[in-house]
Amino acid sequence: MENFIVSARKYRPATFKTVVGQNSITTTLKNAIKNNYLAHAYLFCGPRGVGKTTCARIFAKTINCKNLTETVEACNECESCKAFDSNRSFNIHELDAASNNSVEDIRNLIDQVRIPPQVGKYSIYIIDEVHMLSSQAFNAFLKTLEEPPAHAIFILATTEKHKIIPTILSRCQIFDFNRIKVDDTVQYLEHIAKSENINYEVDALNIIAQKADGAMRDALSIFDQVVSFSGSNITYQKVIENLNVLDYEYYFKLTDAFLKNDISTALLTFNEILDKGFDAHHFISGLSEHFRNLLVCKDEITLQLLEVGANIREKYKEQTKIISPEFIFQSLEISNKFDFGYRTSRNKRLHVELALVELCNITLEKKKSDSDNITESPEIKEKKKEVPKKDLIKPDDTDKSKSAGTDKLNIDIGKPKNIPSFSIKDKLASKKTEEENIEKTEDLNPELLSPVPDKDFSEIELIDKWQQFSEKQIDKPRIYNTLTLKDPKLEGKNIVTFEIDNKLQEEKINEIRNELIYFLKSELNNSTIDLKLIITELPDETKLYTVEEKYRHMLSKNEDLGKLKQEFNLDLD
């Protein structure tokens, strides 16, 4: 029986050309070899499984190749290349820093560096997971790394660049490897599947690539796992079943339920997902990702950000046609809010179900708001015709209105005017206010509808009404205290002046300014009343002196006081 070799080893790139997703780095390394611009130390950084060690091995092999091709690739025919391919090269040394991280290991390496290569031009030392070295080992390695022998080249690889001390970083050429794109991973998996005579669905390979999260080694390991499960025919359904991935169809189905305000379907679908063993937090995170995908589908420019298969991409395009951007934004906000609060929730299932209910209510609230914007009812129009009038004076009306005053409302009966048509964009709150004003107008006695002249009032009457208004503000302590601090004064016939101490009190009075003026106008039967706030400057307070300051002042008046203090060894108390 032939020994099985995992795909990550069997299809490991052997040339720069076969490295996936790192074109800028491979081009730079090839140019360095071609132009003989080789540095003495390189640092390869990046996530796991993106080709750091692979590129280091290819680079080391190509440097010592005696017959480079025109494309600056190793020939695979010279003695150095054959020795490397058969793992018997004496010029390329690999060290795992995770298990050889002590000072003694680095000292042994330093002793080995002094020995020139027997075959080839360079001795290359590949140190993997270099961030695992101890601080003492790093310090022991510094001098050699800064001034190595001419025949030595160091290639350091790490997944955690931030753990490497700055003095090491400054001595290396740093290459940052990228996460491999989903499309690049899918193309490489297609190449392997064809080489192994395996039938596949592109959507299935897309799921594998997304699950790998940018790591080619992980993608190849998952590919082997799926092949063991499904045999020589890889399908979308078998992949999501084997990898325990939530099917996209669930999210499309839930989105349709949200649009139809179908809470029952949403809750039952979530229950089905839980029955299949999926984690609720994984579900709510995936829901946010689904809404994000719908958002990027809204614009052809951002469509390239959608990393899914062709069939799933078409489904996203179809669903995004029936969804408004406002719905997507609200859905993203809700799903992210519940995703953030999931960990602190005690009842996890109820937490997610509440999110689904709230998502269903988005369309319900929109329908309700649309129904509120209706035309004015005939009853209101009839009431308007019965009592022709001008607008009532409200707290937010101008204080210098010339309309006549009444006990509670100031009404000026003029020539009846045509009532303008009601706009569909008027708010429900304004309609309710209008109806209330009409009802109040109908309740007024006929004699109150006649114009009433402004009435003069005294300062005593003003103070009495001021106190009445203050009592109504007792539930607002700061405003109440400010109003009752002093009595108002009457300036002329209609100007009410009130003294305050600071800007904070002025802000508090301004909060209820319109309401206060309206109250005084109504109670004192004078529509010309206005309020004037006066900030009075507080007199300078008597300065407090310390004991030392008092002593110095007394000493300036009588120098003998110092002698007295010194002679009797007195302290200042």
Coordinates of C-alpha atoms in Angstrom, one line a residue:
M1 CA 0.0 0.0 0.0
E2 CA 1.4 3.4 -1.0
N3 CA 2.1 5.8 1.8
F4 CA -0.2 8.8 1.9
I5 CA 1.4 12.2 1.9
V6 CA -0.7 15.1 3.0
S7 CA -1.4 17.8 0.4
A8 CA 0.4 20.5 2.4
R9 CA 3.6 18.5 1.9
K10 CA 2.9 16.9 -1.5
Y11 CA 2.0 20.2 -3.2
R12 CA 4.4 22.4 -1.3
P13 CA 5.8 25.0 -3.7
A14 CA 9.3 24.3 -4.9
T15 CA 9.9 27.4 -6.9
F16 CA 9.0 31.1 -6.6
K17 CA 6.5 30.8 -9.5
T18 CA 4.4 28.3 -7.6
V19 CA 4.2 30.4 -4.4
V20 CA 0.5 31.6 -4.0
G21 CA -0.5 35.1 -3.1
Q22 CA 2.9 36.6 -2.4
N23 CA 3.9 38.1 -5.8
S24 CA 5.6 41.2 -4.4
I25 CA 7.8 39.3 -2.0
T26 CA 8.9 36.6 -4.5
T27 CA 9.7 39.3 -7.1
T28 CA 11.8 41.2 -4.6
L29 CA 13.7 38.1 -3.6
K30 CA 14.3 37.1 -7.2
N31 CA 15.6 40.6 -8.1
A32 CA 18.0 40.4 -5.1
I33 CA 19.4 37.2 -6.3
K34 CA 19.6 38.4 -9.9
N35 CA 21.4 41.6 -9.0
N36 CA 23.5 40.0 -6.2
Y37 CA 22.0 42.4 -3.6
L38 CA 21.8 39.8 -0.9
A39 CA 21.5 41.1 2.7
H40 CA 22.9 39.1 5.6
A41 CA 19.6 38.9 7.5
Y42 CA 16.0 38.6 6.5
L43 CA 12.8 38.6 8.6
F44 CA 9.7 37.0 7.2
C45 CA 6.6 38.0 9.1
G46 CA 2.9 37.1 8.7
P47 CA 0.0 34.8 9.8
R48 CA 0.4 31.1 9.9
G49 CA 0.3 29.0 6.7
V50 CA 1.0 31.8 4.2
G51 CA 4.4 30.6 3.0
K52 CA 7.0 32.1 5.2
T53 CA 9.1 29.0 5.7
T54 CA 8.4 27.8 2.2
C55 CA 9.7 31.0 0.7
A56 CA 12.7 30.8 3.0
R57 CA 13.6 27.3 1.8
I58 CA 13.1 28.3 -1.9
F59 CA 15.2 31.4 -1.4
A60 CA 18.0 29.4 0.3
K61 CA 17.9 26.7 -2.5
T62 CA 18.0 29.3 -5.2
I63 CA 20.9 31.3 -3.7
N64 CA 23.2 28.2 -3.9
C65 CA 22.0 27.0 -7.3
K66 CA 24.8 26.9 -9.8
N67 CA 22.7 27.0 -13.0
L68 CA 19.9 29.6 -12.4
T69 CA 17.2 29.8 -15.1
E70 CA 16.4 32.9 -17.1
T71 CA 13.4 33.5 -14.7
V72 CA 15.8 33.3 -11.7
E73 CA 14.6 29.9 -10.5
A74 CA 16.6 26.9 -9.2
C75 CA 17.5 24.4 -11.9
N76 CA 16.8 21.3 -9.8
E77 CA 19.7 19.6 -11.6
C78 CA 22.9 20.8 -10.0
E79 CA 24.4 19.0 -7.0
S80 CA 23.2 21.7 -4.6
C81 CA 19.6 21.5 -5.8
K82 CA 19.6 17.7 -5.6
A83 CA 21.1 17.7 -2.1
F84 CA 18.4 20.1 -1.0
D85 CA 15.6 18.1 -2.6
S86 CA 16.8 14.9 -0.9
N87 CA 17.2 16.7 2.5
R88 CA 21.0 16.1 2.7
S89 CA 22.2 19.6 2.0
F90 CA 25.0 20.8 4.4
N91 CA 24.6 24.4 3.4
I92 CA 21.1 25.0 4.6
H93 CA 20.4 24.7 8.3
E94 CA 16.9 24.9 9.9
L95 CA 16.4 25.6 13.5
D96 CA 13.2 25.6 15.4
A97 CA 13.4 28.4 18.0
A98 CA 10.4 27.1 19.9
S99 CA 12.4 24.0 21.1
N100 CA 15.9 25.5 20.8
N101 CA 15.4 28.8 22.6
S102 CA 18.1 28.8 25.2
V103 CA 21.4 30.7 25.2
E104 CA 23.4 27.5 24.8
D105 CA 21.5 26.7 21.6
I106 CA 22.3 30.1 20.1
R107 CA 26.0 29.7 21.2
N108 CA 26.2 26.4 19.3
L109 CA 24.6 28.1 16.3
I110 CA 27.2 30.9 16.5
D111 CA 30.1 28.4 16.6
Q112 CA 28.6 26.6 13.6
V113 CA 28.3 29.9 11.6
R114 CA 32.1 30.3 11.7
I115 CA 32.5 27.2 9.5
P116 CA 32.5 28.0 5.8
P117 CA 30.4 25.9 3.4
Q118 CA 32.1 22.9 1.7
V119 CA 29.8 23.0 -1.4
G120 CA 28.2 26.2 -2.7
K121 CA 28.8 29.8 -1.9
Y122 CA 26.6 30.5 1.2
S123 CA 25.5 28.8 4.4
I124 CA 21.9 29.7 5.0
Y125 CA 20.4 29.5 8.5
I126 CA 16.6 29.4 8.7
I127 CA 15.3 30.1 12.2
D128 CA 11.6 29.4 12.5
E129 CA 9.4 30.9 15.2
V130 CA 12.2 33.2 16.2
H131 CA 10.0 35.2 18.6
M132 CA 10.2 32.1 21.0
L133 CA 13.9 32.8 21.8
S134 CA 14.5 34.0 25.3
S135 CA 15.8 37.5 25.9
Q136 CA 19.2 36.2 26.8
A137 CA 19.3 34.2 23.6
F138 CA 18.4 37.3 21.6
N139 CA 21.2 39.3 23.3
A140 CA 23.7 36.5 22.5
F141 CA 22.6 36.5 18.9
L142 CA 22.9 40.3 18.3
K143 CA 26.6 40.6 17.5
T144 CA 26.6 37.7 15.1
L145 CA 23.5 38.9 13.4
E146 CA 25.0 42.4 13.0
E147 CA 28.3 41.3 11.6
P148 CA 28.1 37.7 10.4
P149 CA 30.8 36.1 8.2
A150 CA 30.5 36.8 4.5
H151 CA 29.3 33.3 3.7
A152 CA 26.4 33.3 6.2
I153 CA 22.8 34.4 5.6
F154 CA 20.1 34.3 8.2
I155 CA 16.4 34.0 7.4
L156 CA 14.2 34.5 10.5
A157 CA 10.5 33.6 10.4
T158 CA 7.8 34.6 12.9
T159 CA 4.1 35.0 13.3
E160 CA 4.4 37.5 16.1
K161 CA 6.6 40.4 14.9
H162 CA 5.8 42.5 17.9
K163 CA 7.6 40.1 20.3
I164 CA 11.0 40.5 18.6
I165 CA 13.2 43.1 20.2
P166 CA 13.9 46.3 18.2
T167 CA 17.6 45.7 18.0
I168 CA 17.0 42.5 16.0
L169 CA 14.4 44.2 13.8
S170 CA 16.9 47.0 12.9
R171 CA 19.4 44.4 11.7
C172 CA 17.1 42.6 9.2
Q173 CA 15.3 43.3 5.9
I174 CA 11.6 42.8 6.9
F175 CA 9.1 41.2 4.6
D176 CA 5.4 41.2 5.7
F177 CA 3.5 38.3 4.1
N178 CA -0.2 38.8 3.3
R179 CA -3.2 36.6 4.1
I180 CA -3.9 34.6 0.9
K181 CA -7.1 35.7 -0.8
V182 CA -10.1 33.4 -1.2
D183 CA -9.9 33.5 -5.0
D184 CA -6.2 32.5 -5.0
T185 CA -6.9 29.7 -2.5
V186 CA -9.8 28.4 -4.6
Q187 CA -7.6 28.4 -7.8
Y188 CA -4.9 26.4 -6.1
L189 CA -7.4 23.9 -4.7
E190 CA -8.9 23.5 -8.2
H191 CA -5.4 22.7 -9.5
I192 CA -4.9 20.1 -6.8
A193 CA -8.3 18.5 -7.3
K194 CA -7.6 18.2 -11.1
S195 CA -4.2 16.6 -10.3
E196 CA -5.9 14.1 -8.0
N197 CA -8.8 13.4 -10.4
I198 CA -11.4 14.7 -7.9
N199 CA -14.7 16.2 -9.0
Y200 CA -15.7 19.3 -7.2
E201 CA -18.1 22.2 -6.9
V202 CA -16.6 25.7 -6.9
D203 CA -18.9 26.7 -4.1
A204 CA -17.6 23.8 -2.0
L205 CA -14.0 25.0 -2.5
N206 CA -15.0 28.5 -1.6
I207 CA -16.3 27.3 1.8
I208 CA -12.9 25.5 2.4
A209 CA -11.0 28.7 1.5
Q210 CA -13.2 30.8 3.8
K211 CA -12.8 28.3 6.6
A212 CA -9.0 28.5 6.2
D213 CA -9.0 32.2 6.9
G214 CA -6.2 33.1 4.5
A215 CA -3.9 30.2 5.5
M216 CA -3.0 27.9 2.5
R217 CA -1.7 25.1 4.8
D218 CA -5.0 25.1 6.7
A219 CA -6.9 25.0 3.4
L220 CA -5.0 22.0 2.2
S221 CA -5.5 20.2 5.5
I222 CA -9.3 20.9 5.3
F223 CA -9.2 19.7 1.7
D224 CA -7.7 16.4 2.7
Q225 CA -10.3 16.1 5.5
V226 CA -13.2 16.7 3.1
V227 CA -11.8 14.2 0.5
S228 CA -11.7 11.6 3.2
F229 CA -15.3 12.3 4.0
S230 CA -16.8 12.6 0.5
G231 CA -14.5 10.6 -1.6
S232 CA -13.7 11.8 -5.1
N233 CA -16.8 14.0 -5.4
I234 CA -16.7 17.2 -3.3
T235 CA -20.1 18.9 -3.1
Y236 CA -21.3 22.0 -1.3
Q237 CA -23.6 20.1 1.0
K238 CA -21.0 17.6 2.0
V239 CA -18.5 20.3 2.8
I240 CA -20.9 22.3 5.1
E241 CA -21.9 19.0 6.7
N242 CA -18.4 17.9 7.4
L243 CA -17.0 21.2 8.5
N244 CA -20.2 22.1 10.5
V245 CA -20.6 25.3 8.6
L246 CA -24.0 27.1 8.7
D247 CA -25.6 27.1 5.3
Y248 CA -26.1 30.4 3.6
E249 CA -29.7 29.4 2.8
Y250 CA -30.6 29.9 6.4
Y251 CA -29.6 33.5 6.3
F252 CA -31.4 34.1 3.0
K253 CA -34.5 32.5 4.5
L254 CA -34.3 34.6 7.7
T255 CA -33.9 37.8 5.7
D256 CA -37.1 37.0 3.7
A257 CA -38.8 36.5 7.1
F258 CA -37.6 39.9 8.4
L259 CA -39.0 41.6 5.3
K260 CA -42.4 40.0 5.7
N261 CA -42.5 40.6 9.4
D262 CA -42.8 36.8 9.9
I263 CA -41.7 36.3 13.5
S264 CA -42.8 32.7 13.6
T265 CA -40.6 31.6 10.7
A266 CA -37.6 33.5 12.1
L267 CA -38.0 31.8 15.5
L268 CA -38.6 28.3 14.0
T269 CA -35.6 28.7 11.7
F270 CA -33.4 29.6 14.6
N271 CA -34.6 26.6 16.6
E272 CA -33.7 24.4 13.6
I273 CA -30.2 25.8 13.6
L274 CA -29.8 25.1 17.3
D275 CA -31.1 21.6 16.8
K276 CA -28.3 21.0 14.3
G277 CA -25.7 21.8 17.0
F278 CA -24.7 25.3 15.9
D279 CA -23.6 27.8 18.5
A280 CA -26.0 30.8 18.9
H281 CA -23.1 33.3 19.1
H282 CA -21.7 31.9 15.8
F283 CA -25.2 32.3 14.3
I284 CA -25.6 36.0 15.3
S285 CA -22.1 36.8 14.1
G286 CA -22.9 35.1 10.8
L287 CA -26.1 37.1 10.5
S288 CA -24.0 40.4 10.8
E289 CA -21.7 39.1 8.1
H290 CA -24.8 38.3 5.9
F291 CA -26.0 41.9 6.2
R292 CA -22.6 43.2 5.5
N293 CA -22.5 41.1 2.3
L294 CA -25.9 42.5 1.3
L295 CA -24.5 46.0 1.8
V296 CA -21.5 45.5 -0.5
C297 CA -23.7 44.0 -3.2
K298 CA -25.6 47.3 -3.4
D299 CA -22.8 48.8 -5.4
E300 CA -20.9 47.3 -8.3
I301 CA -17.7 49.0 -7.1
T302 CA -17.8 47.1 -3.7
L303 CA -19.0 43.8 -5.2
Q304 CA -15.4 42.6 -5.3
L305 CA -15.4 42.6 -1.5
L306 CA -17.9 39.7 -1.6
E307 CA -15.7 36.5 -1.0
V308 CA -18.2 33.8 -1.9
G309 CA -18.9 31.4 -4.8
A310 CA -20.6 32.3 -8.0
N311 CA -23.9 30.7 -7.1
I312 CA -24.0 32.4 -3.7
R313 CA -23.0 35.7 -5.2
E314 CA -26.0 35.5 -7.6
K315 CA -28.4 34.9 -4.6
Y316 CA -27.0 37.9 -2.8
K317 CA -27.5 40.0 -5.9
E318 CA -31.2 38.9 -6.2
Q319 CA -32.0 39.5 -2.5
T320 CA -30.3 42.9 -2.4
K321 CA -32.7 44.1 -5.2
I322 CA -35.7 43.9 -2.8
I323 CA -34.0 45.4 0.2
S324 CA -33.5 49.1 0.9
P325 CA -30.2 50.5 2.2
E326 CA -32.1 51.8 5.3
F327 CA -33.2 48.2 6.2
I328 CA -29.6 46.9 5.9
F329 CA -28.2 49.7 8.1
Q330 CA -30.8 49.1 10.8
S331 CA -30.3 45.4 10.6
L332 CA -26.5 45.8 10.9
E333 CA -27.0 48.0 13.9
I334 CA -29.3 45.6 15.6
S335 CA -27.3 42.4 14.9
N336 CA -24.0 44.1 16.0
K337 CA -25.7 45.3 19.2
F338 CA -26.9 41.9 20.1
D339 CA -23.6 40.3 19.1
F340 CA -21.8 42.6 21.5
G341 CA -24.2 41.9 24.4
Y342 CA -24.3 38.1 23.9
R343 CA -21.5 37.3 26.3
T344 CA -23.0 39.2 29.2
S345 CA -26.5 37.8 28.6
R346 CA -27.7 35.1 31.0
N347 CA -30.3 33.7 28.8
K348 CA -28.4 33.3 25.5
R349 CA -31.3 31.8 23.5
L350 CA -33.8 34.5 24.5
H351 CA -31.1 37.1 23.8
V352 CA -30.9 36.0 20.1
E353 CA -34.7 35.5 19.8
L354 CA -35.2 39.1 20.9
A355 CA -32.8 40.2 18.2
L356 CA -34.8 38.3 15.6
V357 CA -38.0 39.8 16.8
E358 CA -36.5 43.3 16.6
L359 CA -35.3 42.6 13.1
C360 CA -38.8 41.5 12.1
N361 CA -40.2 44.8 13.5
I362 CA -38.1 47.0 11.2
T363 CA -40.6 46.6 8.4
L364 CA -43.6 46.8 10.8
E365 CA -42.4 50.1 12.1
K366 CA -41.9 51.4 8.6
K367 CA -45.5 50.5 7.7
K368 CA -46.8 52.1 10.8
S369 CA -45.0 55.3 10.1
D370 CA -46.3 55.4 6.6
S371 CA -49.9 54.9 7.8
D372 CA -49.5 57.8 10.2
N373 CA -48.8 60.2 7.3
I374 CA -52.4 60.3 6.1
T375 CA -54.6 63.2 5.0
E376 CA -56.5 65.3 7.5
S377 CA -59.8 63.9 8.7
P378 CA -63.1 65.7 7.6
E379 CA -64.0 66.3 11.2
I380 CA -61.0 68.5 11.8
K381 CA -61.7 70.5 8.6
E382 CA -65.3 71.1 9.8
K383 CA -64.1 72.3 13.2
K384 CA -61.7 74.7 11.4
K385 CA -64.6 76.2 9.4
E386 CA -66.8 76.7 12.5
V387 CA -64.3 78.9 14.3
P388 CA -62.2 81.1 12.0
K389 CA -59.2 82.3 13.9
K390 CA -55.5 83.0 13.9
D391 CA -52.9 80.8 15.4
L392 CA -53.0 80.7 19.2
I393 CA -50.1 82.2 21.1
K394 CA -48.0 79.4 22.5
P395 CA -44.9 79.4 24.6
D396 CA -42.7 79.3 21.6
D397 CA -44.4 82.2 19.8
T398 CA -42.7 85.6 19.7
D399 CA -43.0 87.5 22.9
K400 CA -44.0 90.7 21.1
S401 CA -47.3 89.4 19.7
K402 CA -50.0 92.0 19.4
S403 CA -53.0 89.6 19.9
A404 CA -55.5 90.2 22.7
G405 CA -55.2 88.4 26.0
T406 CA -57.7 86.1 27.6
D407 CA -57.7 84.1 30.8
K408 CA -55.9 81.1 29.3
L409 CA -55.5 81.8 25.6
N410 CA -54.8 84.9 23.5
I411 CA -57.1 84.9 20.5
D412 CA -57.4 87.6 17.8
I413 CA -60.6 87.1 15.7
G414 CA -60.0 88.5 12.3
K415 CA -61.5 88.1 8.9
P416 CA -62.0 84.3 8.1
K417 CA -59.3 83.0 5.8
N418 CA -59.3 79.9 3.7
I419 CA -57.8 76.9 5.5
P420 CA -54.7 75.6 3.7
S421 CA -54.7 71.9 2.7
F422 CA -53.1 69.5 5.1
S423 CA -49.6 68.2 3.9
I424 CA -49.0 64.4 4.0
K425 CA -45.6 65.1 5.5
D426 CA -47.0 66.7 8.7
K427 CA -46.2 64.9 11.9
L428 CA -48.8 63.2 14.0
A429 CA -47.8 65.3 17.0
S430 CA -48.7 68.5 15.2
K431 CA -52.1 67.1 14.2
K432 CA -52.9 66.2 17.8
T433 CA -51.9 69.7 19.0
E434 CA -54.1 71.3 16.4
E435 CA -57.1 69.2 17.4
E436 CA -56.6 70.1 21.1
N437 CA -56.5 73.8 20.2
I438 CA -59.7 73.6 18.2
E439 CA -61.5 71.8 21.1
K440 CA -60.3 74.6 23.4
T441 CA -61.5 77.2 21.1
E442 CA -65.0 75.6 20.9
D443 CA -65.2 75.5 24.7
L444 CA -64.6 79.3 25.1
N445 CA -67.5 81.5 26.0
P446 CA -68.7 83.9 23.3
E447 CA -67.8 86.9 25.3
L448 CA -64.2 85.8 25.5
L449 CA -63.9 85.9 21.7
S450 CA -64.1 89.7 21.6
P451 CA -60.8 91.6 21.7
V452 CA -59.6 92.4 25.2
P453 CA -57.2 95.3 25.9
D454 CA -53.9 94.8 27.7
K455 CA -54.2 95.3 31.5
D456 CA -51.7 97.2 33.7
F457 CA -50.4 95.3 36.7
S458 CA -48.4 96.1 39.8
E459 CA -45.1 94.7 41.0
I460 CA -46.9 93.0 43.9
E461 CA -49.2 91.2 41.4
L462 CA -46.1 90.2 39.4
I463 CA -44.4 88.7 42.5
D464 CA -47.5 86.8 43.4
K465 CA -47.8 85.2 39.9
W466 CA -44.1 84.6 39.9
Q467 CA -44.3 82.6 43.1
Q468 CA -47.3 80.6 41.7
F469 CA -45.2 79.6 38.7
S470 CA -42.2 78.8 40.9
E471 CA -44.4 76.3 42.9
K472 CA -45.1 74.4 39.7
Q473 CA -41.4 73.9 39.2
I474 CA -40.8 72.3 42.6
D475 CA -40.1 68.9 40.9
K476 CA -37.1 70.6 39.2
P477 CA -34.9 71.6 42.2
R478 CA -32.3 73.7 40.4
I479 CA -34.9 75.8 38.5
Y480 CA -37.1 76.1 41.6
N481 CA -34.2 77.3 43.7
T482 CA -33.1 79.9 41.1
L483 CA -36.7 81.3 40.7
T484 CA -37.1 81.6 44.5
L485 CA -33.7 83.1 45.2
K486 CA -34.9 86.7 44.6
D487 CA -38.1 88.5 43.7
P488 CA -38.7 89.9 40.2
K489 CA -38.9 93.6 39.6
L490 CA -41.1 95.6 37.2
E491 CA -39.4 98.0 34.8
G492 CA -41.8 100.3 33.1
K493 CA -45.2 98.8 32.3
N494 CA -44.3 95.4 30.8
I495 CA -40.6 94.6 31.3
V496 CA -40.0 92.0 34.1
T497 CA -36.4 92.1 35.3
F498 CA -34.8 89.3 37.3
E499 CA -31.4 89.3 38.9
I500 CA -29.2 86.2 38.8
D501 CA -25.7 85.5 39.9
N502 CA -24.1 83.5 37.1
K503 CA -24.4 81.9 33.7
L504 CA -25.5 78.6 35.1
Q505 CA -28.6 80.2 36.6
E506 CA -29.2 82.0 33.3
E507 CA -29.2 78.6 31.4
K508 CA -31.7 77.2 33.9
I509 CA -34.1 80.2 33.5
N510 CA -33.8 80.0 29.7
E511 CA -34.9 76.4 29.8
I512 CA -38.4 77.5 30.9
R513 CA -38.3 81.1 29.6
N514 CA -41.0 80.8 27.0
E515 CA -43.2 78.9 29.4
L516 CA -42.7 81.5 32.1
I517 CA -43.5 84.4 29.8
Y518 CA -46.6 82.7 28.5
F519 CA -47.8 82.1 32.1
L520 CA -47.3 85.7 33.1
K521 CA -49.1 87.0 30.0
S522 CA -52.1 84.8 30.7
E523 CA -52.3 85.4 34.4
L524 CA -51.7 89.1 34.3
N525 CA -53.8 89.7 31.1
N526 CA -51.0 91.5 29.3
S527 CA -49.6 90.2 26.0
T528 CA -46.7 92.7 25.9
I529 CA -44.8 91.2 28.9
D530 CA -41.1 90.5 28.3
L531 CA -38.4 89.0 30.6
K532 CA -35.0 90.6 31.1
L533 CA -32.3 88.7 33.0
I534 CA -29.5 90.7 34.7
I535 CA -26.3 89.0 35.9
T536 CA -25.1 90.8 39.0
E537 CA -21.4 90.7 39.8
L538 CA -20.7 89.4 43.3
P539 CA -18.5 91.6 45.4
D540 CA -14.9 90.5 46.0
E541 CA -14.8 88.2 49.0
T542 CA -12.5 88.9 51.8
K543 CA -9.3 87.1 51.2
L544 CA -8.2 84.5 53.7
Y545 CA -4.6 84.6 54.9
T546 CA -2.5 81.7 56.1
V547 CA -0.7 81.8 59.4
E548 CA 2.6 82.3 57.6
E549 CA 1.2 85.3 55.6
K550 CA -0.1 86.9 58.8
Y551 CA 3.3 86.4 60.5
R552 CA 5.2 88.0 57.6
H553 CA 2.8 90.9 57.7
M554 CA 3.3 91.4 61.4
L555 CA 7.1 91.0 61.1
S556 CA 7.1 93.8 58.5
K557 CA 5.5 96.1 61.0
N558 CA 7.8 95.1 63.9
E559 CA 11.1 93.4 63.4
D560 CA 11.4 92.6 67.1
L561 CA 8.7 89.9 66.6
G562 CA 11.3 87.7 64.8
K563 CA 13.7 88.0 67.7
L564 CA 11.0 87.1 70.1
K565 CA 10.1 83.9 68.1
Q566 CA 13.7 82.9 67.9
E567 CA 14.5 83.5 71.5
F568 CA 11.6 81.5 72.9
N569 CA 11.7 78.9 70.1
L570 CA 8.1 79.6 69.2
D571 CA 6.0 77.8 66.5
L572 CA 3.3 79.3 64.3
D573 CA -0.1 77.8 65.1

